[in-house]
């Protein structure tokens, strides 16, 4: 599950959340229907934008929806999901771009892919995804060769890039690939006049995807000795941010020139969520649902005379702990309220800190991982238990990365920043 547009479900209205999930599930099920169960692993947030764009131009039709069967990620409930040419195009594009991502990891010798047998298996999977994407693309009148060619050119461009090379020369293959995918949605929707503005929006979206990936990975790449566009070309983060902001501006202009039957979800994803993605990559925002928000919720209120902790009159020599003469290290009970910690109960009566669950062994953890993976809980479950550690974790698409403010009353598909 990868992609730069990861909308926080706290911000989407109920209707938009349902629509977004319909396209996400539709992409997943289109991959399964056309390419088999294993292909569902390439389900990603950015690929579903192709499906969203297609439907935004045609409007929601009865033929464009079906009721999917129970799924573990929906608490075994049925749900309406997108189907049709938009979902299938999204599946084809996702397969080819996922293939490119696998080859990129193989070239960088990331993790297990540094081992030759694993790398050889990964290359075979990537080639099969290329062929599968090409088959679906032909059925839809879309030549995925433009995507494969862009991937092939990327390696050569990176090999020649050095200090002084324009960063836009490095991002060009990605821009070309996404421009072609976005433009073909106009063909599928029967709106040829939208092809040019959507190609421009796709080109700039590809630029953003490449830029944000480079920004987020720069520190890790430096530690691993891997190639990174910003480091290789000597581009500063300030210049990268300027290019990202210009791309956001251009996408909004391009969307204003396109005609949609219902463009609300497109607007939220490409006008608002992209801004959030840029801010997240450059570290300019914090999440009110995350650790910063939790700490802020418990910090003293400014101006509150009772909010701070007064200095201990006993200083650092207080034998009973910290700045509180009655708390902390009570020598008579270990905890602040007597034996066993909170409540003063000894451990045999339920006092003390709760015991963490015992980690699973290797084989049991592998079995649990297989179950979590096959049911997609690792990606999308609200909460699941780590297969080996048994620690509570959240599915990656449940991460909240925004201030959860909506865009009610916003009518911008225009060059307005931070609306």
mmCIF file of C-alpha atoms in Angstrom:
data_model
loop_
_atom_site.group_PDB
_atom_site.id
_atom_site.type_symbol
_atom_site.label_atom_id
_atom_site.label_comp_id
_atom_site.label_asym_id
_atom_site.label_seq_id
_atom_site.Cartn_x
_atom_site.Cartn_y
_atom_site.Cartn_z
ATOM 1 C CA UNK A 1 0.000 0.000 0.000
ATOM 2 C CA UNK A 2 1.882 3.053 -1.234
ATOM 3 C CA UNK A 3 1.169 6.485 -2.664
ATOM 4 C CA UNK A 4 1.399 10.145 -1.767
ATOM 5 C CA UNK A 5 -2.341 10.932 -1.566
ATOM 6 C CA UNK A 6 -3.416 9.379 1.723
ATOM 7 C CA UNK A 7 -6.566 11.220 2.811
ATOM 8 C CA UNK A 8 -7.455 11.242 6.465
ATOM 9 C CA UNK A 9 -10.883 9.682 6.873
ATOM 10 C CA UNK A 10 -11.618 12.132 9.712
ATOM 11 C CA UNK A 11 -11.672 14.942 7.157
ATOM 12 C CA UNK A 12 -13.724 13.285 4.411
ATOM 13 C CA UNK A 13 -17.455 13.662 4.771
ATOM 14 C CA UNK A 14 -19.444 10.451 5.020
ATOM 15 C CA UNK A 15 -20.348 10.610 1.346
ATOM 16 C CA UNK A 16 -16.803 11.257 0.130
ATOM 17 C CA UNK A 17 -15.370 8.606 2.423
ATOM 18 C CA UNK A 18 -17.792 6.074 0.951
ATOM 19 C CA UNK A 19 -16.845 7.136 -2.571
ATOM 20 C CA UNK A 20 -13.110 6.976 -1.830
ATOM 21 C CA UNK A 21 -13.439 3.512 -0.296
ATOM 22 C CA UNK A 22 -15.532 2.398 -3.289
ATOM 23 C CA UNK A 23 -12.647 3.255 -5.615
ATOM 24 C CA UNK A 24 -10.025 1.732 -3.314
ATOM 25 C CA UNK A 25 -11.975 -1.538 -3.032
ATOM 26 C CA UNK A 26 -12.795 -1.387 -6.742
ATOM 27 C CA UNK A 27 -9.091 -1.201 -7.626
ATOM 28 C CA UNK A 28 -8.317 -4.114 -5.311
ATOM 29 C CA UNK A 29 -11.093 -6.272 -6.759
ATOM 30 C CA UNK A 30 -10.230 -5.340 -10.362
ATOM 31 C CA UNK A 31 -6.683 -6.534 -9.724
ATOM 32 C CA UNK A 32 -8.015 -9.817 -8.358
ATOM 33 C CA UNK A 33 -10.500 -10.342 -11.177
ATOM 34 C CA UNK A 34 -8.061 -9.654 -14.034
ATOM 35 C CA UNK A 35 -4.738 -10.756 -12.587
ATOM 36 C CA UNK A 36 -5.245 -13.105 -9.648
ATOM 37 C CA UNK A 37 -5.186 -12.904 -5.880
ATOM 38 C CA UNK A 38 -1.493 -12.046 -5.509
ATOM 39 C CA UNK A 39 -1.840 -8.958 -7.734
ATOM 40 C CA UNK A 40 -3.895 -7.277 -4.984
ATOM 41 C CA UNK A 41 -0.607 -6.501 -3.245
ATOM 42 C CA UNK A 42 -0.092 -3.576 -5.649
ATOM 43 C CA UNK A 43 -3.277 -1.793 -4.511
ATOM 44 C CA UNK A 44 -2.205 1.782 -3.857
ATOM 45 C CA UNK A 45 -3.634 5.188 -3.054
ATOM 46 C CA UNK A 46 -2.406 6.997 -6.152
ATOM 47 C CA UNK A 47 -3.643 4.375 -8.621
ATOM 48 C CA UNK A 48 -7.241 4.829 -7.548
ATOM 49 C CA UNK A 49 -7.076 8.485 -8.672
ATOM 50 C CA UNK A 50 -7.283 7.160 -12.246
ATOM 51 C CA UNK A 51 -10.571 5.478 -11.347
ATOM 52 C CA UNK A 52 -11.788 8.619 -9.562
ATOM 53 C CA UNK A 53 -10.970 10.808 -12.577
ATOM 54 C CA UNK A 54 -12.835 8.520 -14.965
ATOM 55 C CA UNK A 55 -15.983 8.478 -12.858
ATOM 56 C CA UNK A 56 -15.794 12.219 -12.132
ATOM 57 C CA UNK A 57 -16.119 12.864 -15.882
ATOM 58 C CA UNK A 58 -18.963 10.410 -16.508
ATOM 59 C CA UNK A 59 -20.792 10.751 -13.215
ATOM 60 C CA UNK A 60 -21.812 7.842 -11.017
ATOM 61 C CA UNK A 61 -23.914 5.364 -12.991
ATOM 62 C CA UNK A 62 -25.678 2.189 -11.983
ATOM 63 C CA UNK A 63 -23.340 0.209 -14.216
ATOM 64 C CA UNK A 64 -20.345 1.791 -12.509
ATOM 65 C CA UNK A 65 -21.154 0.283 -9.116
ATOM 66 C CA UNK A 66 -21.685 -3.189 -7.772
ATOM 67 C CA UNK A 67 -22.196 -4.583 -4.308
ATOM 68 C CA UNK A 68 -19.113 -6.468 -3.151
ATOM 69 C CA UNK A 69 -19.358 -9.422 -0.806
ATOM 70 C CA UNK A 70 -18.310 -9.396 2.847
ATOM 71 C CA UNK A 71 -14.713 -8.406 3.526
ATOM 72 C CA UNK A 72 -12.713 -8.638 6.747
ATOM 73 C CA UNK A 73 -11.678 -4.999 6.357
ATOM 74 C CA UNK A 74 -15.328 -3.948 6.380
ATOM 75 C CA UNK A 75 -16.182 -6.034 9.449
ATOM 76 C CA UNK A 76 -17.578 -8.689 7.082
ATOM 77 C CA UNK A 77 -20.103 -6.270 5.630
ATOM 78 C CA UNK A 78 -20.969 -5.737 1.987
ATOM 79 C CA UNK A 79 -20.302 -2.386 0.326
ATOM 80 C CA UNK A 80 -20.716 -0.636 -3.042
ATOM 81 C CA UNK A 81 -17.475 -0.670 -5.059
ATOM 82 C CA UNK A 82 -16.425 0.927 -8.334
ATOM 83 C CA UNK A 83 -16.196 -1.231 -11.420
ATOM 84 C CA UNK A 84 -15.735 -0.767 -15.113
ATOM 85 C CA UNK A 85 -13.082 0.701 -17.340
ATOM 86 C CA UNK A 86 -11.819 3.263 -14.828
ATOM 87 C CA UNK A 87 -11.067 0.620 -12.195
ATOM 88 C CA UNK A 88 -9.441 -1.655 -14.786
ATOM 89 C CA UNK A 89 -7.241 1.161 -16.101
ATOM 90 C CA UNK A 90 -6.219 1.939 -12.532
ATOM 91 C CA UNK A 91 -5.308 -1.734 -12.089
ATOM 92 C CA UNK A 92 -3.190 -1.807 -15.255
ATOM 93 C CA UNK A 93 -1.330 1.378 -14.327
ATOM 94 C CA UNK A 94 -0.807 0.157 -10.757
ATOM 95 C CA UNK A 95 0.723 -3.115 -11.967
ATOM 96 C CA UNK A 96 3.190 -1.428 -14.302
ATOM 97 C CA UNK A 97 4.226 1.244 -11.799
ATOM 98 C CA UNK A 98 4.520 -1.335 -9.003
ATOM 99 C CA UNK A 99 6.770 -3.322 -11.311
ATOM 100 C CA UNK A 100 8.930 -0.227 -11.703
ATOM 101 C CA UNK A 101 9.059 0.211 -7.942
ATOM 102 C CA UNK A 102 10.186 -3.398 -7.467
ATOM 103 C CA UNK A 103 12.927 -2.998 -10.060
ATOM 104 C CA UNK A 104 14.048 0.208 -8.386
ATOM 105 C CA UNK A 105 14.382 -1.599 -5.054
ATOM 106 C CA UNK A 106 16.291 -4.409 -6.746
ATOM 107 C CA UNK A 107 18.682 -1.915 -8.327
ATOM 108 C CA UNK A 108 19.227 -0.255 -4.936
ATOM 109 C CA UNK A 109 19.719 -3.691 -3.301
ATOM 110 C CA UNK A 110 17.270 -2.816 -0.533
ATOM 111 C CA UNK A 111 16.941 -5.271 2.354
ATOM 112 C CA UNK A 112 16.417 -8.868 1.270
ATOM 113 C CA UNK A 113 16.670 -7.799 -2.374
ATOM 114 C CA UNK A 114 20.429 -7.578 -1.916
ATOM 115 C CA UNK A 115 20.419 -11.397 -2.077
ATOM 116 C CA UNK A 116 20.611 -12.762 -5.608
ATOM 117 C CA UNK A 117 17.904 -15.452 -5.347
ATOM 118 C CA UNK A 118 15.413 -12.976 -3.862
ATOM 119 C CA UNK A 119 16.321 -10.319 -6.432
ATOM 120 C CA UNK A 120 15.874 -12.829 -9.281
ATOM 121 C CA UNK A 121 12.429 -13.805 -7.983
ATOM 122 C CA UNK A 122 11.456 -10.133 -7.638
ATOM 123 C CA UNK A 123 12.501 -9.443 -11.231
ATOM 124 C CA UNK A 124 10.341 -12.339 -12.463
ATOM 125 C CA UNK A 125 7.353 -10.960 -10.557
ATOM 126 C CA UNK A 126 7.996 -7.500 -12.017
ATOM 127 C CA UNK A 127 8.081 -8.891 -15.571
ATOM 128 C CA UNK A 128 4.818 -10.765 -15.018
ATOM 129 C CA UNK A 129 3.181 -7.567 -13.769
ATOM 130 C CA UNK A 130 4.386 -5.727 -16.870
ATOM 131 C CA UNK A 131 2.774 -8.342 -19.129
ATOM 132 C CA UNK A 132 -0.449 -8.394 -17.103
ATOM 133 C CA UNK A 133 -0.745 -4.605 -17.172
ATOM 134 C CA UNK A 134 -0.128 -4.590 -20.928
ATOM 135 C CA UNK A 135 -2.954 -7.116 -21.511
ATOM 136 C CA UNK A 136 -5.491 -5.029 -19.605
ATOM 137 C CA UNK A 137 -4.211 -1.847 -21.226
ATOM 138 C CA UNK A 138 -4.785 -3.287 -24.714
ATOM 139 C CA UNK A 139 -8.357 -4.177 -23.792
ATOM 140 C CA UNK A 140 -8.917 -0.532 -22.831
ATOM 141 C CA UNK A 141 -7.091 1.010 -25.789
ATOM 142 C CA UNK A 142 -4.206 2.165 -23.582
ATOM 143 C CA UNK A 143 -0.650 1.341 -24.601
ATOM 144 C CA UNK A 144 1.301 0.657 -21.410
ATOM 145 C CA UNK A 145 4.507 0.789 -23.474
ATOM 146 C CA UNK A 146 4.680 4.487 -22.626
ATOM 147 C CA UNK A 147 4.882 3.524 -18.957
ATOM 148 C CA UNK A 148 7.479 0.802 -19.529
ATOM 149 C CA UNK A 149 9.540 3.137 -21.718
ATOM 150 C CA UNK A 150 9.478 5.784 -18.999
ATOM 151 C CA UNK A 151 10.698 3.234 -16.460
ATOM 152 C CA UNK A 152 13.501 2.090 -18.749
ATOM 153 C CA UNK A 153 14.627 5.653 -19.470
ATOM 154 C CA UNK A 154 14.664 6.477 -15.765
ATOM 155 C CA UNK A 155 17.655 4.228 -15.099
ATOM 156 C CA UNK A 156 19.749 5.833 -17.832
ATOM 157 C CA UNK A 157 18.842 9.362 -16.755
ATOM 158 C CA UNK A 158 19.801 8.623 -13.158
ATOM 159 C CA UNK A 159 23.142 7.161 -14.266
ATOM 160 C CA UNK A 160 24.015 10.398 -16.102
ATOM 161 C CA UNK A 161 22.691 12.829 -13.484
ATOM 162 C CA UNK A 162 25.153 14.704 -11.325
ATOM 163 C CA UNK A 163 25.670 18.043 -9.572
ATOM 164 C CA UNK A 164 24.162 20.772 -11.697
ATOM 165 C CA UNK A 165 21.714 18.482 -13.511
ATOM 166 C CA UNK A 166 18.190 19.863 -13.488
ATOM 167 C CA UNK A 167 15.967 17.971 -11.088
ATOM 168 C CA UNK A 168 13.164 18.226 -13.652
ATOM 169 C CA UNK A 169 15.256 16.181 -16.080
ATOM 170 C CA UNK A 170 15.244 13.373 -13.520
ATOM 171 C CA UNK A 171 11.491 13.579 -12.863
ATOM 172 C CA UNK A 172 10.566 13.705 -16.574
ATOM 173 C CA UNK A 173 9.949 9.950 -17.095
ATOM 174 C CA UNK A 174 7.559 9.819 -14.143
ATOM 175 C CA UNK A 175 5.787 12.923 -15.439
ATOM 176 C CA UNK A 176 5.365 11.351 -18.878
ATOM 177 C CA UNK A 177 3.929 8.131 -17.455
ATOM 178 C CA UNK A 178 1.350 9.779 -15.198
ATOM 179 C CA UNK A 179 0.373 12.283 -17.897
ATOM 180 C CA UNK A 180 -0.502 9.417 -20.250
ATOM 181 C CA UNK A 181 -2.582 7.640 -17.591
ATOM 182 C CA UNK A 182 -4.499 10.768 -16.586
ATOM 183 C CA UNK A 183 -5.174 11.748 -20.208
ATOM 184 C CA UNK A 184 -6.585 8.324 -21.097
ATOM 185 C CA UNK A 185 -9.329 8.750 -18.510
ATOM 186 C CA UNK A 186 -10.770 11.427 -20.817
ATOM 187 C CA UNK A 187 -10.840 8.879 -23.653
ATOM 188 C CA UNK A 188 -12.631 6.305 -21.492
ATOM 189 C CA UNK A 189 -15.131 8.920 -20.305
ATOM 190 C CA UNK A 190 -15.850 10.176 -23.817
ATOM 191 C CA UNK A 191 -14.596 13.691 -23.068
ATOM 192 C CA UNK A 192 -11.715 14.271 -25.505
ATOM 193 C CA UNK A 193 -11.595 17.956 -24.600
ATOM 194 C CA UNK A 194 -10.348 16.997 -21.137
ATOM 195 C CA UNK A 195 -7.322 15.100 -22.440
ATOM 196 C CA UNK A 196 -4.973 18.098 -22.571
ATOM 197 C CA UNK A 197 -5.730 19.606 -19.122
ATOM 198 C CA UNK A 198 -5.714 16.179 -17.477
ATOM 199 C CA UNK A 199 -2.414 15.326 -19.159
ATOM 200 C CA UNK A 200 -0.987 18.514 -17.644
ATOM 201 C CA UNK A 201 -2.413 17.636 -14.226
ATOM 202 C CA UNK A 202 -0.947 14.138 -14.547
ATOM 203 C CA UNK A 203 2.454 15.469 -15.562
ATOM 204 C CA UNK A 204 2.618 17.703 -12.498
ATOM 205 C CA UNK A 205 1.246 14.929 -10.287
ATOM 206 C CA UNK A 206 4.092 12.690 -11.453
ATOM 207 C CA UNK A 207 6.569 15.433 -10.660
ATOM 208 C CA UNK A 208 5.158 15.728 -7.156
ATOM 209 C CA UNK A 209 5.231 11.962 -6.608
ATOM 210 C CA UNK A 210 8.905 11.827 -7.582
ATOM 211 C CA UNK A 211 9.826 14.906 -5.541
ATOM 212 C CA UNK A 212 8.070 13.828 -2.364
ATOM 213 C CA UNK A 213 9.510 10.324 -2.583
ATOM 214 C CA UNK A 214 12.992 11.846 -2.886
ATOM 215 C CA UNK A 215 12.430 14.209 0.058
ATOM 216 C CA UNK A 216 11.063 11.500 2.348
ATOM 217 C CA UNK A 217 13.849 9.029 1.479
ATOM 218 C CA UNK A 218 16.834 11.392 1.393
ATOM 219 C CA UNK A 219 18.074 10.686 4.922
ATOM 220 C CA UNK A 220 17.563 6.928 4.599
ATOM 221 C CA UNK A 221 19.216 6.862 1.177
ATOM 222 C CA UNK A 222 22.221 8.743 2.549
ATOM 223 C CA UNK A 223 22.597 6.198 5.343
ATOM 224 C CA UNK A 224 22.301 3.257 2.931
ATOM 225 C CA UNK A 225 24.443 4.782 0.211
ATOM 226 C CA UNK A 226 21.492 4.634 -2.201
ATOM 227 C CA UNK A 227 20.948 7.020 -5.096
ATOM 228 C CA UNK A 228 18.677 9.992 -4.368
ATOM 229 C CA UNK A 229 17.665 12.692 -6.883
ATOM 230 C CA UNK A 230 18.135 15.609 -4.488
ATOM 231 C CA UNK A 231 21.569 14.487 -3.303
ATOM 232 C CA UNK A 232 22.801 13.489 -6.763
ATOM 233 C CA UNK A 233 21.809 16.769 -8.431
ATOM 234 C CA UNK A 234 22.738 18.961 -5.458
ATOM 235 C CA UNK A 235 19.183 20.312 -5.201
ATOM 236 C CA UNK A 236 18.337 21.949 -1.880
ATOM 237 C CA UNK A 237 15.144 21.154 -0.009
ATOM 238 C CA UNK A 238 14.140 24.810 -0.439
ATOM 239 C CA UNK A 239 14.314 24.449 -4.218
ATOM 240 C CA UNK A 240 12.457 21.137 -4.035
ATOM 241 C CA UNK A 241 9.720 22.833 -2.008
ATOM 242 C CA UNK A 242 9.470 25.627 -4.568
ATOM 243 C CA UNK A 243 9.046 23.064 -7.359
ATOM 244 C CA UNK A 244 6.427 21.217 -5.317
ATOM 245 C CA UNK A 245 4.432 24.392 -4.685
ATOM 246 C CA UNK A 246 4.598 25.281 -8.385
ATOM 247 C CA UNK A 247 3.261 21.821 -9.238
ATOM 248 C CA UNK A 248 0.354 22.249 -6.794
ATOM 249 C CA UNK A 249 -0.456 25.589 -8.403
ATOM 250 C CA UNK A 250 -0.360 24.060 -11.896
ATOM 251 C CA UNK A 251 -2.599 21.123 -10.965
ATOM 252 C CA UNK A 252 -5.289 23.463 -9.687
ATOM 253 C CA UNK A 253 -5.122 25.507 -12.884
ATOM 254 C CA UNK A 254 -5.376 22.352 -14.998
ATOM 255 C CA UNK A 255 -8.373 21.053 -13.045
ATOM 256 C CA UNK A 256 -10.147 24.365 -13.610
ATOM 257 C CA UNK A 257 -9.848 23.814 -17.369
ATOM 258 C CA UNK A 258 -11.369 20.309 -17.272
ATOM 259 C CA UNK A 259 -15.090 19.545 -17.275
ATOM 260 C CA UNK A 260 -16.487 17.131 -14.695
ATOM 261 C CA UNK A 261 -19.940 15.715 -14.104
ATOM 262 C CA UNK A 262 -19.117 15.532 -10.386
ATOM 263 C CA UNK A 263 -15.622 16.695 -9.485
ATOM 264 C CA UNK A 264 -15.915 17.026 -5.713
ATOM 265 C CA UNK A 265 -13.783 14.006 -4.800
ATOM 266 C CA UNK A 266 -11.216 14.933 -7.460
ATOM 267 C CA UNK A 267 -11.037 18.400 -5.948
ATOM 268 C CA UNK A 268 -10.524 17.080 -2.427
ATOM 269 C CA UNK A 269 -7.805 14.639 -3.485
ATOM 270 C CA UNK A 270 -5.861 16.765 -5.967
ATOM 271 C CA UNK A 271 -6.405 20.256 -4.557
ATOM 272 C CA UNK A 272 -6.433 19.660 -0.802
ATOM 273 C CA UNK A 273 -4.892 16.283 -0.026
ATOM 274 C CA UNK A 274 -1.905 16.965 -2.264
ATOM 275 C CA UNK A 275 -1.200 20.106 -0.243
ATOM 276 C CA UNK A 276 -1.302 17.993 2.911
ATOM 277 C CA UNK A 277 1.057 15.461 1.311
ATOM 278 C CA UNK A 278 3.584 18.183 0.503
ATOM 279 C CA UNK A 279 3.391 19.623 4.008
ATOM 280 C CA UNK A 280 3.812 16.153 5.487
ATOM 281 C CA UNK A 281 6.862 15.350 3.354
ATOM 282 C CA UNK A 282 8.572 18.618 4.231
ATOM 283 C CA UNK A 283 7.605 18.379 7.899
ATOM 284 C CA UNK A 284 5.592 21.581 8.044
ATOM 285 C CA UNK A 285 2.469 20.197 9.722
ATOM 286 C CA UNK A 286 1.593 17.991 12.653
ATOM 287 C CA UNK A 287 -1.404 15.728 13.172
ATOM 288 C CA UNK A 288 -3.895 16.666 15.867
ATOM 289 C CA UNK A 289 -4.699 12.942 16.271
ATOM 290 C CA UNK A 290 -1.039 11.947 16.613
ATOM 291 C CA UNK A 291 1.549 12.123 19.349
ATOM 292 C CA UNK A 292 1.925 15.895 19.099
ATOM 293 C CA UNK A 293 -1.797 16.385 19.513
ATOM 294 C CA UNK A 294 -1.939 14.029 22.483
ATOM 295 C CA UNK A 295 0.921 15.841 24.211
ATOM 296 C CA UNK A 296 -0.664 19.193 23.483
ATOM 297 C CA UNK A 297 -3.963 18.015 24.941
ATOM 298 C CA UNK A 298 -2.255 17.288 28.268
ATOM 299 C CA UNK A 299 0.056 20.302 28.376
ATOM 300 C CA UNK A 300 -0.764 23.162 30.782
ATOM 301 C CA UNK A 301 -3.182 25.701 29.376
ATOM 302 C CA UNK A 302 -1.420 29.052 28.794
ATOM 303 C CA UNK A 303 -2.284 31.445 31.575
ATOM 304 C CA UNK A 304 -3.631 28.687 33.831
ATOM 305 C CA UNK A 305 -2.141 29.305 37.302
ATOM 306 C CA UNK A 306 -2.700 25.638 38.168
ATOM 307 C CA UNK A 307 -1.278 24.182 34.964
ATOM 308 C CA UNK A 308 2.415 23.959 35.747
ATOM 309 C CA UNK A 309 4.301 21.842 38.205
ATOM 310 C CA UNK A 310 5.760 23.981 41.004
ATOM 311 C CA UNK A 311 9.381 23.380 41.880
ATOM 312 C CA UNK A 312 9.871 20.967 44.730
ATOM 313 C CA UNK A 313 10.741 22.648 48.035
ATOM 314 C CA UNK A 314 13.018 19.696 48.648
ATOM 315 C CA UNK A 315 15.014 20.093 45.420
ATOM 316 C CA UNK A 316 16.755 17.130 43.873
ATOM 317 C CA UNK A 317 17.362 15.556 47.295
ATOM 318 C CA UNK A 318 13.690 14.695 47.823
ATOM 319 C CA UNK A 319 13.774 11.001 48.772
ATOM 320 C CA UNK A 320 10.180 10.516 47.633
ATOM 321 C CA UNK A 321 10.730 11.415 43.993
ATOM 322 C CA UNK A 322 10.608 14.189 41.412
ATOM 323 C CA UNK A 323 9.046 17.558 42.080
ATOM 324 C CA UNK A 324 6.218 16.091 44.174
ATOM 325 C CA UNK A 325 7.135 15.480 47.830
ATOM 326 C CA UNK A 326 4.401 12.839 48.087
ATOM 327 C CA UNK A 327 4.722 10.954 44.761
ATOM 328 C CA UNK A 328 7.160 9.151 42.549
ATOM 329 C CA UNK A 329 9.625 6.949 44.394
ATOM 330 C CA UNK A 330 7.740 6.152 47.611
ATOM 331 C CA UNK A 331 10.135 3.900 49.546
ATOM 332 C CA UNK A 332 7.195 2.158 51.249
ATOM 333 C CA UNK A 333 5.258 1.000 48.245
ATOM 334 C CA UNK A 334 7.057 1.315 44.955
ATOM 335 C CA UNK A 335 4.129 3.145 43.415
ATOM 336 C CA UNK A 336 2.497 6.448 44.312
ATOM 337 C CA UNK A 337 -0.357 4.750 46.170
ATOM 338 C CA UNK A 338 1.284 1.899 47.982
ATOM 339 C CA UNK A 339 2.171 -1.678 47.063
ATOM 340 C CA UNK A 340 1.539 -2.654 43.489
ATOM 341 C CA UNK A 341 1.190 0.848 42.047
ATOM 342 C CA UNK A 342 -2.092 2.614 41.292
ATOM 343 C CA UNK A 343 -4.896 1.688 43.626
ATOM 344 C CA UNK A 344 -2.516 0.305 46.268
ATOM 345 C CA UNK A 345 -3.225 -3.326 45.318
ATOM 346 C CA UNK A 346 -0.485 -5.925 45.370
ATOM 347 C CA UNK A 347 0.165 -7.798 42.110
ATOM 348 C CA UNK A 348 -1.703 -10.950 43.211
ATOM 349 C CA UNK A 349 -4.912 -8.883 43.457
ATOM 350 C CA UNK A 350 -4.579 -7.201 40.071
ATOM 351 C CA UNK A 351 -2.308 -4.305 40.992
ATOM 352 C CA UNK A 352 0.865 -3.294 39.205
ATOM 353 C CA UNK A 353 1.474 -2.659 35.532
ATOM 354 C CA UNK A 354 -0.362 -4.921 33.080
ATOM 355 C CA UNK A 355 1.804 -7.615 31.575
ATOM 356 C CA UNK A 356 2.568 -7.360 27.861
ATOM 357 C CA UNK A 357 1.445 -10.382 25.822
ATOM 358 C CA UNK A 358 4.167 -12.929 25.235
ATOM 359 C CA UNK A 359 5.670 -12.606 21.729
ATOM 360 C CA UNK A 360 4.941 -15.385 19.258
ATOM 361 C CA UNK A 361 7.594 -17.747 18.018
ATOM 362 C CA UNK A 362 8.957 -17.579 14.505
ATOM 363 C CA UNK A 363 6.629 -20.131 12.897
ATOM 364 C CA UNK A 364 3.531 -18.942 14.749
ATOM 365 C CA UNK A 365 4.390 -15.360 13.757
ATOM 366 C CA UNK A 366 4.775 -16.394 10.120
ATOM 367 C CA UNK A 367 1.367 -18.052 10.192
ATOM 368 C CA UNK A 368 -0.223 -14.952 11.740
ATOM 369 C CA UNK A 369 1.543 -12.674 9.238
ATOM 370 C CA UNK A 370 0.135 -14.775 6.371
ATOM 371 C CA UNK A 371 -3.375 -14.393 7.786
ATOM 372 C CA UNK A 372 -3.005 -10.636 8.312
ATOM 373 C CA UNK A 373 -1.523 -10.195 4.842
ATOM 374 C CA UNK A 374 -4.148 -12.256 3.010
ATOM 375 C CA UNK A 375 -6.982 -10.406 4.758
ATOM 376 C CA UNK A 376 -5.261 -7.030 4.118
ATOM 377 C CA UNK A 377 -5.452 -6.119 7.794
ATOM 378 C CA UNK A 378 -1.835 -4.932 7.703
ATOM 379 C CA UNK A 379 -2.930 -2.329 5.179
ATOM 380 C CA UNK A 380 -6.347 -1.204 6.298
ATOM 381 C CA UNK A 381 -7.461 -2.625 9.640
ATOM 382 C CA UNK A 382 -8.344 -0.109 12.312
ATOM 383 C CA UNK A 383 -6.203 -2.084 14.737
ATOM 384 C CA UNK A 384 -4.435 -5.409 14.602
ATOM 385 C CA UNK A 385 -1.961 -7.371 16.709
ATOM 386 C CA UNK A 386 1.614 -7.531 15.451
ATOM 387 C CA UNK A 387 2.307 -11.039 14.116
ATOM 388 C CA UNK A 388 5.464 -11.552 16.168
ATOM 389 C CA UNK A 389 5.567 -8.805 18.811
ATOM 390 C CA UNK A 390 1.765 -8.896 19.477
ATOM 391 C CA UNK A 391 1.840 -5.141 19.989
ATOM 392 C CA UNK A 392 -1.234 -3.194 18.911
ATOM 393 C CA UNK A 393 -0.778 -1.530 15.524
ATOM 394 C CA UNK A 394 -2.903 0.434 13.081
ATOM 395 C CA UNK A 395 -3.283 -0.379 9.415
ATOM 396 C CA UNK A 396 -1.246 1.989 7.266
ATOM 397 C CA UNK A 397 -4.261 3.482 5.494
ATOM 398 C CA UNK A 398 -5.777 4.348 8.875
ATOM 399 C CA UNK A 399 -2.944 6.754 9.694
ATOM 400 C CA UNK A 400 -4.223 10.247 10.371
ATOM 401 C CA UNK A 401 -1.936 12.811 8.818
ATOM 402 C CA UNK A 402 -3.987 15.979 8.834
ATOM 403 C CA UNK A 403 -5.555 18.582 11.037
ATOM 404 C CA UNK A 404 -8.927 17.083 10.102
ATOM 405 C CA UNK A 405 -10.382 20.345 8.926
ATOM 406 C CA UNK A 406 -12.665 19.984 5.937
ATOM 407 C CA UNK A 407 -13.040 22.195 2.891
ATOM 408 C CA UNK A 408 -16.673 23.066 3.425
ATOM 409 C CA UNK A 409 -17.602 26.163 1.519
ATOM 410 C CA UNK A 410 -14.409 26.056 -0.539
ATOM 411 C CA UNK A 411 -15.001 26.640 -4.243
ATOM 412 C CA UNK A 412 -11.388 26.848 -5.334
ATOM 413 C CA UNK A 413 -10.097 24.800 -8.256
ATOM 414 C CA UNK A 414 -7.923 27.866 -8.694
ATOM 415 C CA UNK A 415 -4.416 29.081 -7.825
ATOM 416 C CA UNK A 416 -5.230 29.687 -4.181
ATOM 417 C CA UNK A 417 -2.846 28.301 -1.600
ATOM 418 C CA UNK A 418 -3.937 26.987 1.741
ATOM 419 C CA UNK A 419 -7.637 27.657 1.140
#
